[in-house]
Coordinates of C-alpha atoms in Angstrom, one line a residue:
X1 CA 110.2 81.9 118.5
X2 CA 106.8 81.6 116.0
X3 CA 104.6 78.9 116.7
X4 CA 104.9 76.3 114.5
X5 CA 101.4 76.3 113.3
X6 CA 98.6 79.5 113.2
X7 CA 95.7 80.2 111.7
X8 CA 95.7 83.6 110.3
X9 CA 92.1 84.0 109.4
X10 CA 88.9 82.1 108.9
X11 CA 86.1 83.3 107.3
X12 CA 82.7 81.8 105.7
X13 CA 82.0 82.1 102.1
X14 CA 79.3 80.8 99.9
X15 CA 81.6 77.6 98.7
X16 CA 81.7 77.0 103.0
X17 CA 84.6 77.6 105.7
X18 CA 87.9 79.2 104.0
X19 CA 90.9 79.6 106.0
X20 CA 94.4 81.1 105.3
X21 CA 96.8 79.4 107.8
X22 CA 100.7 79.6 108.7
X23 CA 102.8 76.9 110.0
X24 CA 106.2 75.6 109.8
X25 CA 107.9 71.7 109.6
X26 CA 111.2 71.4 111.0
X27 CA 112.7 69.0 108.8
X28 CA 112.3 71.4 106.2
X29 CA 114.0 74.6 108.3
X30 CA 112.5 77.5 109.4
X31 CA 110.1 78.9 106.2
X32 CA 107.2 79.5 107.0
X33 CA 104.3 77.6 104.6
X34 CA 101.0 79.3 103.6
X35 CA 98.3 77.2 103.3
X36 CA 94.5 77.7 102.1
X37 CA 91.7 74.9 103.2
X38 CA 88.2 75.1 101.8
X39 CA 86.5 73.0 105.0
X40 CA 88.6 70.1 105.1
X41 CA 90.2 70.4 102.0
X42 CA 93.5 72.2 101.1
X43 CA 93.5 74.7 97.8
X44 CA 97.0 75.3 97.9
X45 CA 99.9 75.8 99.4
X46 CA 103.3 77.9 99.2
X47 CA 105.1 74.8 98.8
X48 CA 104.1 73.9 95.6
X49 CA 104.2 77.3 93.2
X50 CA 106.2 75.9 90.8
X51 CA 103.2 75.2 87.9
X52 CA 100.8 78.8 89.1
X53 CA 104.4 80.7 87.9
X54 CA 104.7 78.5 85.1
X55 CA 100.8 79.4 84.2
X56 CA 102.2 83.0 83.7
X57 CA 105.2 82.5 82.0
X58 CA 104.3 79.6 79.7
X59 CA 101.2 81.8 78.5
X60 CA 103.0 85.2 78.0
X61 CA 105.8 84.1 75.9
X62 CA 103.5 83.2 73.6
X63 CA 102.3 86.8 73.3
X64 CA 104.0 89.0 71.0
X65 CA 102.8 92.4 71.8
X66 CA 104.2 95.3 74.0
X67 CA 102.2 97.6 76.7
X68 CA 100.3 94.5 77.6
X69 CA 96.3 93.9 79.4
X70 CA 96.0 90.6 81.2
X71 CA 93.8 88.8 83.2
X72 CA 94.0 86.3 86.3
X73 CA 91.1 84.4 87.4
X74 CA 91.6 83.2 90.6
X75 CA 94.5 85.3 93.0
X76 CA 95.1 82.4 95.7
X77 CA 98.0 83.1 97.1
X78 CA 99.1 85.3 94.2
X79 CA 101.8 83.6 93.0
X80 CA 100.7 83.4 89.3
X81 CA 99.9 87.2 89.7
X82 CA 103.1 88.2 91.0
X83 CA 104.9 85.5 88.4
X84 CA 103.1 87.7 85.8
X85 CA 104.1 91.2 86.7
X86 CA 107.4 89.9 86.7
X87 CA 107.0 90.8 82.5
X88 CA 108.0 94.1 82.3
X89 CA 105.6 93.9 78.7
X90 CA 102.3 94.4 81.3
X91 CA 101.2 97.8 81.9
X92 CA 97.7 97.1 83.6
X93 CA 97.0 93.2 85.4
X94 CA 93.1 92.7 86.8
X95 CA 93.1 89.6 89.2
X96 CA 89.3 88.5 89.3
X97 CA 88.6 86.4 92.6
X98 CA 85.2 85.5 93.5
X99 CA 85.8 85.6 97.0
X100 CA 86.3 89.2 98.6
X101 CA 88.0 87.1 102.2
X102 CA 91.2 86.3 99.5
X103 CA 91.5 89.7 98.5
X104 CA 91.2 91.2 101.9
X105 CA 94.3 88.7 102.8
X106 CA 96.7 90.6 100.2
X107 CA 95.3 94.5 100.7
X108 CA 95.7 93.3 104.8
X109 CA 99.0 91.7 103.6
X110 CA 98.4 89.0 105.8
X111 CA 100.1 86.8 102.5
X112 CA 103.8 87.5 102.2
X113 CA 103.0 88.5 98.3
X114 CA 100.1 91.2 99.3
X115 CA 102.7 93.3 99.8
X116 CA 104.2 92.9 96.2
X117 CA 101.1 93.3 94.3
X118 CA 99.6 96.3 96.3
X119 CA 102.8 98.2 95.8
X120 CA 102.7 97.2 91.9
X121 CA 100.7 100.2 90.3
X122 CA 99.8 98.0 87.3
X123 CA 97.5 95.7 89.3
X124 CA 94.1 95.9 90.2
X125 CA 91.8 93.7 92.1
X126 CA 88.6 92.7 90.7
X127 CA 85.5 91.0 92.9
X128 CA 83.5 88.9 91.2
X129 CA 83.0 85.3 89.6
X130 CA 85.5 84.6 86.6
X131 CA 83.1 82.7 85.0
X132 CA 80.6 84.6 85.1
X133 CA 82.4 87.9 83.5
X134 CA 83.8 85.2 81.2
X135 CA 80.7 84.2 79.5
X136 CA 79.8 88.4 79.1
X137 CA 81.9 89.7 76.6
X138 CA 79.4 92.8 76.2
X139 CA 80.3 93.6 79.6
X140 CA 84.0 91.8 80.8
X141 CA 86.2 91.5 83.2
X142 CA 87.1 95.3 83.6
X143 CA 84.3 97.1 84.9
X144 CA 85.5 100.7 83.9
X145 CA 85.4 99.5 80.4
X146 CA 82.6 97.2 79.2
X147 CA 83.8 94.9 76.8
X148 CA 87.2 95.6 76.6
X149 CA 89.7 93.5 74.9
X150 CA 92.7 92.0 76.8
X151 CA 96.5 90.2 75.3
X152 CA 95.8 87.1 77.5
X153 CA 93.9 85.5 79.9
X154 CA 95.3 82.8 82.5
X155 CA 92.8 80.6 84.6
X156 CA 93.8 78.9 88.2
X157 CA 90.3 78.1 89.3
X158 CA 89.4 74.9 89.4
X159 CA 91.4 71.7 89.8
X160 CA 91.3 70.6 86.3
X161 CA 89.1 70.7 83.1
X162 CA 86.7 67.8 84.9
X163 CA 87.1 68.5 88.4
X164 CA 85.6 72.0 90.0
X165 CA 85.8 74.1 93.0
X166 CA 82.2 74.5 93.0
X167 CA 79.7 72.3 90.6
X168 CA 78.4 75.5 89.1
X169 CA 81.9 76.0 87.1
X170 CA 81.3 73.2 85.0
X171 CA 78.8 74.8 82.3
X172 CA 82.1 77.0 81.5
X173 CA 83.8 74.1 80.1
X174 CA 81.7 74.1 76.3
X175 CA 82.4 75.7 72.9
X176 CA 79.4 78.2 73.4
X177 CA 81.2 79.2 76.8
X178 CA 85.1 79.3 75.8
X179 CA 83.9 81.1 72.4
X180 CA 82.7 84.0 74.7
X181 CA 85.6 83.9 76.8
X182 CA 87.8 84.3 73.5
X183 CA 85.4 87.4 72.3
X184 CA 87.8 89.2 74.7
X185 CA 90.9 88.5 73.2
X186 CA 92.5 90.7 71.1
X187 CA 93.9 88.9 68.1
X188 CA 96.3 86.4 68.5
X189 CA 95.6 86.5 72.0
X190 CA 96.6 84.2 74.6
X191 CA 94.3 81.5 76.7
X192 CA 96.3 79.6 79.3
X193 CA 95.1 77.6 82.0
X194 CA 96.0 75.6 85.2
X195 CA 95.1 71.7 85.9
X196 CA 96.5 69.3 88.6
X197 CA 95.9 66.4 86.6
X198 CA 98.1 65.0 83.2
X199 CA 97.1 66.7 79.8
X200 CA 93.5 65.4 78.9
X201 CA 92.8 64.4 75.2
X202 CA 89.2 65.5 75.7
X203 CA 89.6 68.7 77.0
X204 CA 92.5 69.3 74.5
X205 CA 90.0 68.7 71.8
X206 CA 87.6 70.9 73.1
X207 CA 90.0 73.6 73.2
X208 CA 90.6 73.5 69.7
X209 CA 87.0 74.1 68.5
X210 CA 87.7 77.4 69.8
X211 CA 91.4 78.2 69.3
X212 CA 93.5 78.1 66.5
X213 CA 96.6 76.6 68.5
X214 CA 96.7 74.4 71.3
X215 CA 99.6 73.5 73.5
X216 CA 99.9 71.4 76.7
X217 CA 102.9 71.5 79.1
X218 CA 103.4 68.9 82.1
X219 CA 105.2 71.2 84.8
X220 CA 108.0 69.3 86.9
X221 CA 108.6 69.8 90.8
X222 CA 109.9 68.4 93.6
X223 CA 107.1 67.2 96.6
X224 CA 108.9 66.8 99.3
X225 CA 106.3 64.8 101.2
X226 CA 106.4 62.3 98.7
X227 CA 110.4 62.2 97.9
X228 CA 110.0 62.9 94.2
X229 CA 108.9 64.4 91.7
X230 CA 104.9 65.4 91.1
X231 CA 103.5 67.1 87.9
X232 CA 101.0 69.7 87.2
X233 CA 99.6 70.9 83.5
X234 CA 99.7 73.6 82.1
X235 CA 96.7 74.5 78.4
X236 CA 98.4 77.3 76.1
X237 CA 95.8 78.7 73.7
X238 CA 96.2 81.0 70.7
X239 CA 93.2 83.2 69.5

């Protein structure tokens, strides 16, 4: 029999301590739940995937094009990458993480979705800060091809629009900043990002100084812990 709790790995990083752990709670049967804790605070968890899939699929119907190039920033536990692959429209998928300790949990496959995405041809990891290639367009996200162009990118970084993983984030959230992000759109391209918190005006407004449509979707699922329903948000962007 497992144990019920054990941490798979723990490593440091320059935002501190990061751990990928495995446990299971009998009242909810035998699955086993993936957890990832920045020091003493919990990322994510495989309980809750509901809104990172709905971050893929919310943002791709929305683009129209076939043989597809799209971004993820931030892999976790890769459940908005794998959600995305899922769309048989993708033929290349770059998952940018800052942190090479996540990536080594899904090439080790120590993350029951490593597997998935290191058998998928069409993805490729990338290392490196989101924001940073972001804000670069004459260089990008891809780096075999400076400055090249991509259908959509879809953002599960931070935990909303005001509050961030690490301080430093924040200067992405501007005009200036989002404007060089959407230099590497292709027309009519797709911007869609993740936030734990309710649809905020302010942030919905900022969005539109860059993008010609913006669309906010509050993603339903049951939290178990709780006994009802929580909500996440999904941002839908159009070039």
């Amino acid at each position: 029999m497992p144990p019920l709790f054990e941490e798979l790995d723990s490593q440091d990083s320059p935002l501190g301590e990061i751990s990928l752990r495995r446990r299971q709670i009998p009242a909810f049967g035998d699955r086993d739940i993936y957890e990832v804790k920045l020091g003493e605070e919990f990322l994510m968890s495989s309980m809750f995937v509901e809104a990172e899939e709905a971050l893929s699929t919310l943002g791709l119907e929305q683009v129209n094009d076939e043989n597809l190039s799209v971004v993820v920033g931030g892999l976790g536990l890769g459940y908005t990458a794998v959600a995305a692959l899922k769309d048989e429209r993708i033929s290349e998928l770059l998952v940018v993480d800052a942190l090479d300790t996540v990536i080594s949990w899904h090439q080790k496959e120590l993350v029951p979705l490593g597997k998935i995405l290191n058998a998928d041809t069409r993805n490729r990891y990338v290392l490196g800060s989101f924001f940073d290639l972001a804000t670069d367009p004459s260089n990008g996200f891809d780096p075999s091809a400076a400055g090249k162009k991509f259908d959509a990118i879809l953002l599960d970084i931070d935990h909303s629009p005001t509050e961030y993983l690490n301080p430093e984030n924040a200067g992405f959230y501007t005009t200036e900043n989002l404007s060089r992000m959407a230099e590497q759109l292709k027309p009519s391209g797709v911007f869609a990002m993740w936030s734990q918190n309710p649809p905020e005006a302010d942030f919905e407004a900022l969005l539109a100084t860059v993008f010609n449509r913006v669309d906010s979707h509050l993603v339903s699922f049951y939290n178990p812990f709780q006994g009802k329903d929580s909500t996440n948000s999904v941002y839908v962007c159009i070039k």
